[in-house]
PDB file of N, CA and C in Angstrom:
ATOM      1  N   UNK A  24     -82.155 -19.540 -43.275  1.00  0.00           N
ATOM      2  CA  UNK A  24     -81.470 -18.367 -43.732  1.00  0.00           C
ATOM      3  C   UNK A  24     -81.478 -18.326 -45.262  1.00  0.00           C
ATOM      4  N   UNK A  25     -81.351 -19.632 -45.870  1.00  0.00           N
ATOM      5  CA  UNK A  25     -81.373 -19.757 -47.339  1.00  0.00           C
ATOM      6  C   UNK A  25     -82.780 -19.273 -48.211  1.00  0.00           C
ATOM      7  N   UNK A  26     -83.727 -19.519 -47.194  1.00  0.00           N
ATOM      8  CA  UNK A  26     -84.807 -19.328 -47.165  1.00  0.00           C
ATOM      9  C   UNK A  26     -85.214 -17.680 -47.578  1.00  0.00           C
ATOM     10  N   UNK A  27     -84.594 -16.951 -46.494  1.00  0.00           N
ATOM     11  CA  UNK A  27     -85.014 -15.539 -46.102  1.00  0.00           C
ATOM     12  C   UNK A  27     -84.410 -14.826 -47.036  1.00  0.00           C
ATOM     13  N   UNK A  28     -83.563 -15.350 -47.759  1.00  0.00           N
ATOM     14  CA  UNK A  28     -82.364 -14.695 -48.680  1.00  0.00           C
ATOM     15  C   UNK A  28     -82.765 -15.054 -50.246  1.00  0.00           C
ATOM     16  N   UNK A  29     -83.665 -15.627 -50.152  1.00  0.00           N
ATOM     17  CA  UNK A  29     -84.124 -16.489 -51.636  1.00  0.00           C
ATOM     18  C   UNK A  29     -83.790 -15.410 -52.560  1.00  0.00           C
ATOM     19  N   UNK A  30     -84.491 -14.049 -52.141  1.00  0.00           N
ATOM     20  CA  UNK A  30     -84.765 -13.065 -53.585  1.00  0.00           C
ATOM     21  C   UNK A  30     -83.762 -11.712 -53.215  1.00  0.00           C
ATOM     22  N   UNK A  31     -82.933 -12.790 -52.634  1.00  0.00           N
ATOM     23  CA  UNK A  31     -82.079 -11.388 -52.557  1.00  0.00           C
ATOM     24  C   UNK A  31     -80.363 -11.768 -53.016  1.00  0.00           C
ATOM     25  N   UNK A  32     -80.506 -13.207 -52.914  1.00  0.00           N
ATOM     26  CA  UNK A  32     -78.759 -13.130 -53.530  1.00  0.00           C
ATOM     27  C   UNK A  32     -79.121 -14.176 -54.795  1.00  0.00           C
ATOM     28  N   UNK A  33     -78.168 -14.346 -55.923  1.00  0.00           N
ATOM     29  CA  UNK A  33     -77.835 -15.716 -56.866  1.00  0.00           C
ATOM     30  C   UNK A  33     -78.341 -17.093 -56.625  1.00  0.00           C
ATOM     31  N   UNK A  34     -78.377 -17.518 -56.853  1.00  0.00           N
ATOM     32  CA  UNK A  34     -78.826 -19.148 -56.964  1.00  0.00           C
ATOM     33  C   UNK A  34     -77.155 -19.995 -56.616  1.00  0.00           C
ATOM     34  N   UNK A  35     -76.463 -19.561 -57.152  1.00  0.00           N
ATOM     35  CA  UNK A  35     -74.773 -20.167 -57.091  1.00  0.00           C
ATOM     36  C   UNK A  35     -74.179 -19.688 -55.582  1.00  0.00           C
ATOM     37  N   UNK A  36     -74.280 -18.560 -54.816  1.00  0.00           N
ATOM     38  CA  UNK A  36     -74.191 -18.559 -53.975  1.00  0.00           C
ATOM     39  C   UNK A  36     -74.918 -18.945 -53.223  1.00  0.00           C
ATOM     40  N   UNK A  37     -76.411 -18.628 -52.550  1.00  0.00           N
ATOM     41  CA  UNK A  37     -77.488 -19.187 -52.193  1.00  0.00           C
ATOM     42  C   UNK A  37     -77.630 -20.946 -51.578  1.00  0.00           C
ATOM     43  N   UNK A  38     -76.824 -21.375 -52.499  1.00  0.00           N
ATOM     44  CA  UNK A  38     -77.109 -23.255 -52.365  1.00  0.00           C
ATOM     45  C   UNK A  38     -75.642 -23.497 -53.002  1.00  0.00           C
ATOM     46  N   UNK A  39     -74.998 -22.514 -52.312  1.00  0.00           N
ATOM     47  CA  UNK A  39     -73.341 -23.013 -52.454  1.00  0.00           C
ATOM     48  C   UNK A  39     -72.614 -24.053 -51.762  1.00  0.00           C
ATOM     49  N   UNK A  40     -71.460 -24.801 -51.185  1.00  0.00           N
ATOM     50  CA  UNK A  40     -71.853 -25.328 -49.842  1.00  0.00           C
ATOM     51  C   UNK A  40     -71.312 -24.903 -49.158  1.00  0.00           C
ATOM     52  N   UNK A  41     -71.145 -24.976 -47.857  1.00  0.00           N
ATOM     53  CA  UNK A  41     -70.361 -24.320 -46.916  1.00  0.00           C
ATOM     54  C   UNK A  41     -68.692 -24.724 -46.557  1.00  0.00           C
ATOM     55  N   UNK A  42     -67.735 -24.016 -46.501  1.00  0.00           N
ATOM     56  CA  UNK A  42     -66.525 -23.816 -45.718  1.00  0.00           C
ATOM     57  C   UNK A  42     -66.420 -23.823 -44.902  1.00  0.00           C
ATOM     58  N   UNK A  43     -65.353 -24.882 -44.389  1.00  0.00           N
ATOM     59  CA  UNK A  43     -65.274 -24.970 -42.971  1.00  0.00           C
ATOM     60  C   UNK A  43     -63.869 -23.944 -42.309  1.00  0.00           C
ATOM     61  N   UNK A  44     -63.054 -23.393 -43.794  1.00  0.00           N
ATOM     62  CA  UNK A  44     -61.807 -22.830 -43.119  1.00  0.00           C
ATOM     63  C   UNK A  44     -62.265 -21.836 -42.742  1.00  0.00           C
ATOM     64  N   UNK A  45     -61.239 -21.131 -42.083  1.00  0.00           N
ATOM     65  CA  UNK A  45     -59.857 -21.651 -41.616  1.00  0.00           C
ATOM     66  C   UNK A  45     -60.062 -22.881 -40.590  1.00  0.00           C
ATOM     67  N   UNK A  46     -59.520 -23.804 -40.345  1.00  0.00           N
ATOM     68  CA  UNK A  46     -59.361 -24.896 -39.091  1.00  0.00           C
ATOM     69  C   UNK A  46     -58.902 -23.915 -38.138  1.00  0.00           C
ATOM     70  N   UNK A  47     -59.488 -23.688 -37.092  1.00  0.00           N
ATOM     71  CA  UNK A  47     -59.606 -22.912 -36.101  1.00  0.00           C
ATOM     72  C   UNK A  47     -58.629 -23.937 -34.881  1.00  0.00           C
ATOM     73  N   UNK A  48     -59.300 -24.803 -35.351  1.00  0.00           N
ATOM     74  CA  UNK A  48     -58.479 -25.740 -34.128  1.00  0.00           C
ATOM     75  C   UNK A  48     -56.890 -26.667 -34.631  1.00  0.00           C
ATOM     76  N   UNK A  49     -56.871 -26.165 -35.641  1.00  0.00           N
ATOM     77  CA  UNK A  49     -55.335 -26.434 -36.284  1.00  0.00           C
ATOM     78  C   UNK A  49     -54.184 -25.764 -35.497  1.00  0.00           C
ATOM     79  N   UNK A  50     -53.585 -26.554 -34.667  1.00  0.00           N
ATOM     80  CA  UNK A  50     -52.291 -25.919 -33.929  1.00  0.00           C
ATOM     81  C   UNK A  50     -51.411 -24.738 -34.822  1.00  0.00           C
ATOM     82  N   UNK A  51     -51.037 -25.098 -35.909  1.00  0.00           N
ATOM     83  CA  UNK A  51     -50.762 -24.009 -37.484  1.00  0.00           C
ATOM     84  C   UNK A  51     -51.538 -22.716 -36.668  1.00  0.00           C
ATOM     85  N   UNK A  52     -52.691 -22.922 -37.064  1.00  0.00           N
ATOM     86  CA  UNK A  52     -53.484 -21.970 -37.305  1.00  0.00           C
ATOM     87  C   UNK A  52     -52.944 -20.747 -36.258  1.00  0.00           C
ATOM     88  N   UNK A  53     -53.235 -21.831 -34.450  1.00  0.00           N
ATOM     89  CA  UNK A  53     -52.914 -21.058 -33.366  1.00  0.00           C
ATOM     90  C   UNK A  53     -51.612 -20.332 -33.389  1.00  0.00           C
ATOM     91  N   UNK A  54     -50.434 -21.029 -33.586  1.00  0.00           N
ATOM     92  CA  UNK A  54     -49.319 -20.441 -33.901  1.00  0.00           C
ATOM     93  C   UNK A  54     -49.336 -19.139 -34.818  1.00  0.00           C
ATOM     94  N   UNK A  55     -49.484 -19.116 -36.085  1.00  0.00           N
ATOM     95  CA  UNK A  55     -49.624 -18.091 -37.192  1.00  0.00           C
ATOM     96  C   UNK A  55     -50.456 -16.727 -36.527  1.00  0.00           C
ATOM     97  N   UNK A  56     -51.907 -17.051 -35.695  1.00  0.00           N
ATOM     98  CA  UNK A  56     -52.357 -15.751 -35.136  1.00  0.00           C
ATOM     99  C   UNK A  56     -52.025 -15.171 -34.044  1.00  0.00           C
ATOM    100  N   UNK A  57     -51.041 -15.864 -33.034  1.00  0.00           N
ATOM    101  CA  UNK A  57     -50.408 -16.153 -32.215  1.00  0.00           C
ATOM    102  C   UNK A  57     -49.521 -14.669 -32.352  1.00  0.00           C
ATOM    103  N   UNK A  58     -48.427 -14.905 -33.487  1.00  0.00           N
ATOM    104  CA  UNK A  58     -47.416 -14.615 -33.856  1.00  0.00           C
ATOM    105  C   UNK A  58     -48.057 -12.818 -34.083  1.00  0.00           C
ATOM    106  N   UNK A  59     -49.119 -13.073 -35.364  1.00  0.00           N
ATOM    107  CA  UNK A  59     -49.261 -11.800 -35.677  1.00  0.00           C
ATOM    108  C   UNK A  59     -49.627 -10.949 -34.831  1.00  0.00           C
ATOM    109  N   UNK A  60     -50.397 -11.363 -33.411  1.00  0.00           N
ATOM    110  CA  UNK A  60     -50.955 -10.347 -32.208  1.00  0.00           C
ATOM    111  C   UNK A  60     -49.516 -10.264 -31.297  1.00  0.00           C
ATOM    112  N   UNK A  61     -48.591 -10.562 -31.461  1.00  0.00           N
ATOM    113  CA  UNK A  61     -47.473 -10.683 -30.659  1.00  0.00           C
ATOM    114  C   UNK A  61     -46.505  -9.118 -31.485  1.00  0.00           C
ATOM    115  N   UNK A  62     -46.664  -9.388 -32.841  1.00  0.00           N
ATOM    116  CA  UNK A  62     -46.678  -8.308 -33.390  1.00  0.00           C
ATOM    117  C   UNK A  62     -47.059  -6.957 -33.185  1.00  0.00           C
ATOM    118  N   UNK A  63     -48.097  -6.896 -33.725  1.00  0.00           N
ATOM    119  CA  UNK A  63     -49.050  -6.066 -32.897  1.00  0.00           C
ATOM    120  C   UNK A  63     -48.786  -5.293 -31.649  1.00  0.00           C
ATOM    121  N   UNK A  64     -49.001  -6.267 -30.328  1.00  0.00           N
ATOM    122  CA  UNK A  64     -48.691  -5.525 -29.234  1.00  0.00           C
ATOM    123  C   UNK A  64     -47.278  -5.034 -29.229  1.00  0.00           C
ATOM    124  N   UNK A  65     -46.264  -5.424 -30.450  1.00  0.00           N
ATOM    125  CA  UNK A  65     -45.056  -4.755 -29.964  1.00  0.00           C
ATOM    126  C   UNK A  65     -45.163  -3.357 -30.697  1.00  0.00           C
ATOM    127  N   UNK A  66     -46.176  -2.783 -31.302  1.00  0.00           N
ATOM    128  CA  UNK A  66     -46.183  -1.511 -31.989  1.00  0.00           C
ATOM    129  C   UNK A  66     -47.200  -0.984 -31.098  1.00  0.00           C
ATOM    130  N   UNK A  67     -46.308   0.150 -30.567  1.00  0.00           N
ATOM    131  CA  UNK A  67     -47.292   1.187 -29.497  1.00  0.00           C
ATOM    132  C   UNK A  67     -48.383   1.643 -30.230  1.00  0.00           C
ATOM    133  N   UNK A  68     -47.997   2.036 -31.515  1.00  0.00           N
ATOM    134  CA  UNK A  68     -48.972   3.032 -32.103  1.00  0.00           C
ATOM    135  C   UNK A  68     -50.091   1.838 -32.726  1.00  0.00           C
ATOM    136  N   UNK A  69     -50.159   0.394 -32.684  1.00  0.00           N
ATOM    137  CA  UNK A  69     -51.517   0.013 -32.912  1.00  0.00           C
ATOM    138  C   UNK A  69     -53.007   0.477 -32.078  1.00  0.00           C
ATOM    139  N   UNK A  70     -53.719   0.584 -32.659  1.00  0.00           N
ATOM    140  CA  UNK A  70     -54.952   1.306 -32.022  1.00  0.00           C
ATOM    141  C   UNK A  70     -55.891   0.578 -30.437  1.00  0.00           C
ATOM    142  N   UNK A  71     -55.206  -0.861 -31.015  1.00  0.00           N
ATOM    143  CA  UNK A  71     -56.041  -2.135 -30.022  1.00  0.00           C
ATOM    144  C   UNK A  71     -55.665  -1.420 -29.117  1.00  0.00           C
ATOM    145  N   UNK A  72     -54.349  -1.177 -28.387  1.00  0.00           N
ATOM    146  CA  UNK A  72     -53.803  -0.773 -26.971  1.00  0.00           C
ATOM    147  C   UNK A  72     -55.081   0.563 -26.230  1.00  0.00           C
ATOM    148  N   UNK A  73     -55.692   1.052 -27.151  1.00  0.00           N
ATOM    149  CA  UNK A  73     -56.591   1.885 -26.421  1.00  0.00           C
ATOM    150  C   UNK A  73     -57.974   0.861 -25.570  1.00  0.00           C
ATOM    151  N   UNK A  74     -58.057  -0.013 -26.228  1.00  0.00           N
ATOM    152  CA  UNK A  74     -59.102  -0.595 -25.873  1.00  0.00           C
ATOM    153  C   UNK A  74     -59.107  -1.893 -25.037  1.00  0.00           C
ATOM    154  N   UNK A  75     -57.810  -2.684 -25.297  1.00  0.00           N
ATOM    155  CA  UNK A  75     -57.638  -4.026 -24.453  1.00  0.00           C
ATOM    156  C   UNK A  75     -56.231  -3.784 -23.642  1.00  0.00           C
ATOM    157  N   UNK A  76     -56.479  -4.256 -21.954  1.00  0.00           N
ATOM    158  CA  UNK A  76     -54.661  -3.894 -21.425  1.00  0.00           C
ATOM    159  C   UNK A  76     -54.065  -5.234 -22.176  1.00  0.00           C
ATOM    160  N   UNK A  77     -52.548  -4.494 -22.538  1.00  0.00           N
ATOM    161  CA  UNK A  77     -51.999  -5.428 -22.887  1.00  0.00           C
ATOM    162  C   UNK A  77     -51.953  -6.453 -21.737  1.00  0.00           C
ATOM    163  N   UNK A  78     -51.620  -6.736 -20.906  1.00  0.00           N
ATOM    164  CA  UNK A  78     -51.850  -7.629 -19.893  1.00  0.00           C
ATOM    165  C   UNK A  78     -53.030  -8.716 -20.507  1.00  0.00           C
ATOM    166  N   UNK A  79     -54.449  -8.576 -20.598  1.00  0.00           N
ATOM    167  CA  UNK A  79     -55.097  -9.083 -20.987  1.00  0.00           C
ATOM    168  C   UNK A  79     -54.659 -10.273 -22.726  1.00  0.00           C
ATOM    169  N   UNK A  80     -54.385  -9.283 -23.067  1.00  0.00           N
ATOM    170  CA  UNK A  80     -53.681 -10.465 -24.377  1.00  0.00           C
ATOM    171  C   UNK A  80     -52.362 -11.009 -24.056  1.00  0.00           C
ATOM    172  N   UNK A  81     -51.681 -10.441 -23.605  1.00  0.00           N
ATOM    173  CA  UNK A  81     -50.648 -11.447 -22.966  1.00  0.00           C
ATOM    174  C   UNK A  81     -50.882 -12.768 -22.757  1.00  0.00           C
ATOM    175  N   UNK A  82     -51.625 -12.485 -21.641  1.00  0.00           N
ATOM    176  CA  UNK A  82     -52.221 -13.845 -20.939  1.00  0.00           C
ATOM    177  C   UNK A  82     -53.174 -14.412 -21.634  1.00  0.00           C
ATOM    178  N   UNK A  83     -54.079 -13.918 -22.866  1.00  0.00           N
ATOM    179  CA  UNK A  83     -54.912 -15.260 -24.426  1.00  0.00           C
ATOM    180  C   UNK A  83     -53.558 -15.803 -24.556  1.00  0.00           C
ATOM    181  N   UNK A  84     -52.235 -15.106 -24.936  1.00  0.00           N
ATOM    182  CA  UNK A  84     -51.106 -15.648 -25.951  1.00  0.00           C
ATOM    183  C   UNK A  84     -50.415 -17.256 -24.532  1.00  0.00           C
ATOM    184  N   UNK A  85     -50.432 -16.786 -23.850  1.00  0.00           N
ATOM    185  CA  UNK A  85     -49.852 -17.656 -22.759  1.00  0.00           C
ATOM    186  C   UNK A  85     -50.978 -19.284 -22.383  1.00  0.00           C
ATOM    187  N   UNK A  86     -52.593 -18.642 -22.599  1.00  0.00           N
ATOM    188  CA  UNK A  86     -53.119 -19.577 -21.866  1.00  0.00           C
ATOM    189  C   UNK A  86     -53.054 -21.176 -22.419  1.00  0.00           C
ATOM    190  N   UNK A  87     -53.206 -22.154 -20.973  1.00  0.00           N
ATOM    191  CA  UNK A  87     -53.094 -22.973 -21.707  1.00  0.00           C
ATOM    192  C   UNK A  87     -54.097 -23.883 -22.299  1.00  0.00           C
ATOM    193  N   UNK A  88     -55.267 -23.392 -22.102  1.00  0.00           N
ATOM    194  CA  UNK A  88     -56.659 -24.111 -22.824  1.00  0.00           C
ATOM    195  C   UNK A  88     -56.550 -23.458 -23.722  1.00  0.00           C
ATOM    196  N   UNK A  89     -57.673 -24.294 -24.891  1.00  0.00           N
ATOM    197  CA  UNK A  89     -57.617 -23.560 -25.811  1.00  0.00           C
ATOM    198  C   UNK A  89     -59.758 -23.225 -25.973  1.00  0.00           C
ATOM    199  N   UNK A  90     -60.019 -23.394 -24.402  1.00  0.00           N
ATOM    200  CA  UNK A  90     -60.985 -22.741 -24.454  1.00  0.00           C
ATOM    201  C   UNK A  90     -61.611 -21.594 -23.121  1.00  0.00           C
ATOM    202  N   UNK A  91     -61.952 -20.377 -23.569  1.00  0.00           N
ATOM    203  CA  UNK A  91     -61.319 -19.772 -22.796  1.00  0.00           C
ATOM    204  C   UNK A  91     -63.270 -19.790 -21.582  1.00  0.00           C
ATOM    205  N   UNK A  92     -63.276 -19.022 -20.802  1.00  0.00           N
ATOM    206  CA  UNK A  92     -64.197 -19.411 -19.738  1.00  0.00           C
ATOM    207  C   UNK A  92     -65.218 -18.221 -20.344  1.00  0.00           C
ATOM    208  N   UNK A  93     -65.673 -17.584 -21.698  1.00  0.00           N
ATOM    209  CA  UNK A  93     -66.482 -16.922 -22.223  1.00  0.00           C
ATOM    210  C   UNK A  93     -67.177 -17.814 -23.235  1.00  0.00           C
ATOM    211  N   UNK A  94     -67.128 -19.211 -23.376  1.00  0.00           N
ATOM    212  CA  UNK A  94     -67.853 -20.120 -24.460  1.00  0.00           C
ATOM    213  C   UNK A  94     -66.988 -20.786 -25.254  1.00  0.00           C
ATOM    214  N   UNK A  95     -67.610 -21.777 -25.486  1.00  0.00           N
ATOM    215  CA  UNK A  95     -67.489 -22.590 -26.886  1.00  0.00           C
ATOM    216  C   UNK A  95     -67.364 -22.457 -28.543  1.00  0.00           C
ATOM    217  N   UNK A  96     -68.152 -21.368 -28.372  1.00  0.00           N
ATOM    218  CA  UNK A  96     -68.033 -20.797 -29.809  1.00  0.00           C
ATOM    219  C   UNK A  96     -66.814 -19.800 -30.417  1.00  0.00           C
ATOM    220  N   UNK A  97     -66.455 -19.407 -29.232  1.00  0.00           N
ATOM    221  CA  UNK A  97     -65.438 -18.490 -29.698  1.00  0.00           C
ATOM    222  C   UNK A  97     -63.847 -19.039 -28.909  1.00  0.00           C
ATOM    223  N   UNK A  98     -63.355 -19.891 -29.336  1.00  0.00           N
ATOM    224  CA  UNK A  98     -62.110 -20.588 -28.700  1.00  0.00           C
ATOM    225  C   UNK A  98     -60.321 -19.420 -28.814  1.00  0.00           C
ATOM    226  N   UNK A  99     -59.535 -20.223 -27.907  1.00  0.00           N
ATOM    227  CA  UNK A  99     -58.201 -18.968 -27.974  1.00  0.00           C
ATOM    228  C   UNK A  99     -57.822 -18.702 -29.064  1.00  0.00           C
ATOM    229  N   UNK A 100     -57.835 -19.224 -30.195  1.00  0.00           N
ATOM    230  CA  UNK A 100     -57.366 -19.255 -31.481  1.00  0.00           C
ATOM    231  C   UNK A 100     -58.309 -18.026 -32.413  1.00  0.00           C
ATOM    232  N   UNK A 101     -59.636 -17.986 -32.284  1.00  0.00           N
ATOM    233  CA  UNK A 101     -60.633 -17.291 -32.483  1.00  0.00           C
ATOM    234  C   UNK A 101     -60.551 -15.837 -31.931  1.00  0.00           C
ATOM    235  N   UNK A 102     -60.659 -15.767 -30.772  1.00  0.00           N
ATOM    236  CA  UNK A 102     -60.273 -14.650 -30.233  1.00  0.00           C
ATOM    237  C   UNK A 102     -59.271 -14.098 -30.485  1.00  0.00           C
ATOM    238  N   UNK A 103     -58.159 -14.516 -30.507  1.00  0.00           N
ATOM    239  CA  UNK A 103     -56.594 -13.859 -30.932  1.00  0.00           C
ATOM    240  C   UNK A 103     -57.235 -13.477 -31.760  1.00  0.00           C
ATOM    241  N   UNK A 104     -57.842 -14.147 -33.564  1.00  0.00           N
ATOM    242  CA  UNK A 104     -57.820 -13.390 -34.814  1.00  0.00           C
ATOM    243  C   UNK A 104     -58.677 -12.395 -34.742  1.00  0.00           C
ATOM    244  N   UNK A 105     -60.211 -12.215 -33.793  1.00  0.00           N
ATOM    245  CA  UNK A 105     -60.581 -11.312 -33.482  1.00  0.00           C
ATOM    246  C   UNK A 105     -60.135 -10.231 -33.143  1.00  0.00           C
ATOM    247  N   UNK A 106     -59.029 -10.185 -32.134  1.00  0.00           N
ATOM    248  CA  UNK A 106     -58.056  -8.946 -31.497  1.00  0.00           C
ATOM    249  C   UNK A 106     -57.429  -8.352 -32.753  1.00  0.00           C
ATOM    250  N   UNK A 107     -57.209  -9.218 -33.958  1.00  0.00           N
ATOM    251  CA  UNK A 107     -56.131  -9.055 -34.993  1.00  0.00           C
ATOM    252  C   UNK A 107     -57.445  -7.776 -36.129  1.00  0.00           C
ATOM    253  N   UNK A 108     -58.684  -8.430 -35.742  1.00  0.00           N
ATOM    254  CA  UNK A 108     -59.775  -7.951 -37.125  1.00  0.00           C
ATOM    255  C   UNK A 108     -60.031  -6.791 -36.564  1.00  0.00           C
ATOM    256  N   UNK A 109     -60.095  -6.894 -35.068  1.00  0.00           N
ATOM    257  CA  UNK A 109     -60.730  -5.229 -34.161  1.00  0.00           C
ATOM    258  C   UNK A 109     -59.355  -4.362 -34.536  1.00  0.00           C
ATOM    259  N   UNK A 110     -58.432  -4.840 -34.796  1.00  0.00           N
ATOM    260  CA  UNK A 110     -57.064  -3.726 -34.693  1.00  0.00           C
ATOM    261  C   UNK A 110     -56.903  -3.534 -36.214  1.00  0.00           C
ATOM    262  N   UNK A 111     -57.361  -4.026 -36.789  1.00  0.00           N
ATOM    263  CA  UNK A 111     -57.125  -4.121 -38.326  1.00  0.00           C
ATOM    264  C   UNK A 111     -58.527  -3.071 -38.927  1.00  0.00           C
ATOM    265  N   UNK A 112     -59.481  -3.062 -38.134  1.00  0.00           N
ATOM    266  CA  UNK A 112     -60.692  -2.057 -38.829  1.00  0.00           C
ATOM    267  C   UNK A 112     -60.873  -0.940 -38.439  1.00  0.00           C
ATOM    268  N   UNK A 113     -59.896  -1.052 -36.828  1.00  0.00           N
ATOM    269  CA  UNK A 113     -59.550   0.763 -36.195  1.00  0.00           C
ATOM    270  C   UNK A 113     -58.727   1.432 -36.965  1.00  0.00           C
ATOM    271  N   UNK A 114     -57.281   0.657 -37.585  1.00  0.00           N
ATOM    272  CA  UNK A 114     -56.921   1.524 -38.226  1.00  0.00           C
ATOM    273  C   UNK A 114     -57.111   1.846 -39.942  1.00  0.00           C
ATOM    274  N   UNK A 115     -58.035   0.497 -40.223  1.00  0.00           N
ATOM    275  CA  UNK A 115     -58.386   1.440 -41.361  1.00  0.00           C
ATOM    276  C   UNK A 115     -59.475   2.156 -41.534  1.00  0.00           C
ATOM    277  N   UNK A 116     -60.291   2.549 -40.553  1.00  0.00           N
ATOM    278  CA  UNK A 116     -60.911   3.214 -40.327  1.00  0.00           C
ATOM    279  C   UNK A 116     -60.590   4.337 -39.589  1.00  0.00           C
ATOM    280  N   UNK A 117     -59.171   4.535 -39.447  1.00  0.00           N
ATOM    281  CA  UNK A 117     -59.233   5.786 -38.297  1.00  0.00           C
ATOM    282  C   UNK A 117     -59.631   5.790 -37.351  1.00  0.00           C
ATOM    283  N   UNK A 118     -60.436   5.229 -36.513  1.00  0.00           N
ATOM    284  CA  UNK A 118     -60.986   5.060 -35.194  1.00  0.00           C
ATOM    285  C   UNK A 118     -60.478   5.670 -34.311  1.00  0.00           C
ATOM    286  N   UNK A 119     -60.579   6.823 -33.639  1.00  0.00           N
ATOM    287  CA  UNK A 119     -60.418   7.482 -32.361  1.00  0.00           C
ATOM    288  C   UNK A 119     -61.350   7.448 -31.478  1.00  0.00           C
ATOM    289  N   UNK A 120     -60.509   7.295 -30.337  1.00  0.00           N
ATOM    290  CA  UNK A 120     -61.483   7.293 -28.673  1.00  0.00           C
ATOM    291  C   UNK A 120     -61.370   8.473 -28.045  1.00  0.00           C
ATOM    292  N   UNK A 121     -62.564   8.943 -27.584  1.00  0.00           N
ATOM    293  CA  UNK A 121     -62.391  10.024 -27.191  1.00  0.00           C
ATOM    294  C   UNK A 121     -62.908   9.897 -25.756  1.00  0.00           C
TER     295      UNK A 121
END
């Protein structure tokens, strides 16, 4: 990728090194995104509710693995902040379903 990108970004970014945050698997972590989608579903007017039943996040916030039966790469902690980024770019984007 560093490769393909040679002539297209900085040298300082380019061969920067990599970040591992956020710790995804930091109990912290789970708690804190936990909290904010708990949020969330308590405001009717967030946009997510058009697209996921609440039922469905309920039960991410409840489960007790913290890996869910869609892969490895994307763990409960992951997904919650996902639910948090999809509800966070509908409404600043306006996003309507029609």
């Amino acid at each position: 990728m560093r490769e393909a990108s040679r002539e297209l970004l900085p040298e300082e970014v380019l061969w920067r090194k990599k970040s591992p945050y956020p710790k995804t698997h930091n109990p912290r972590y789970l708690a804190i995104v936990s909290k904010r989608l708990r949020a969330v579903l308590e405001d009717p007017s967030a946009p997510i509710h058009d697209l996921v039943r609440r039922e469905a996040m309920e039960e991410l916030l409840t489960a007790d693995n913290a890996q869910p039966w869609y892969g490895q790469l994307m763990t409960t902690p992951q997904t919650i902040a996902y639910m948090l980024q999809l509800d966070h770019w509908l409404k600043t984007y306006k996003v309507r379903l029609v």
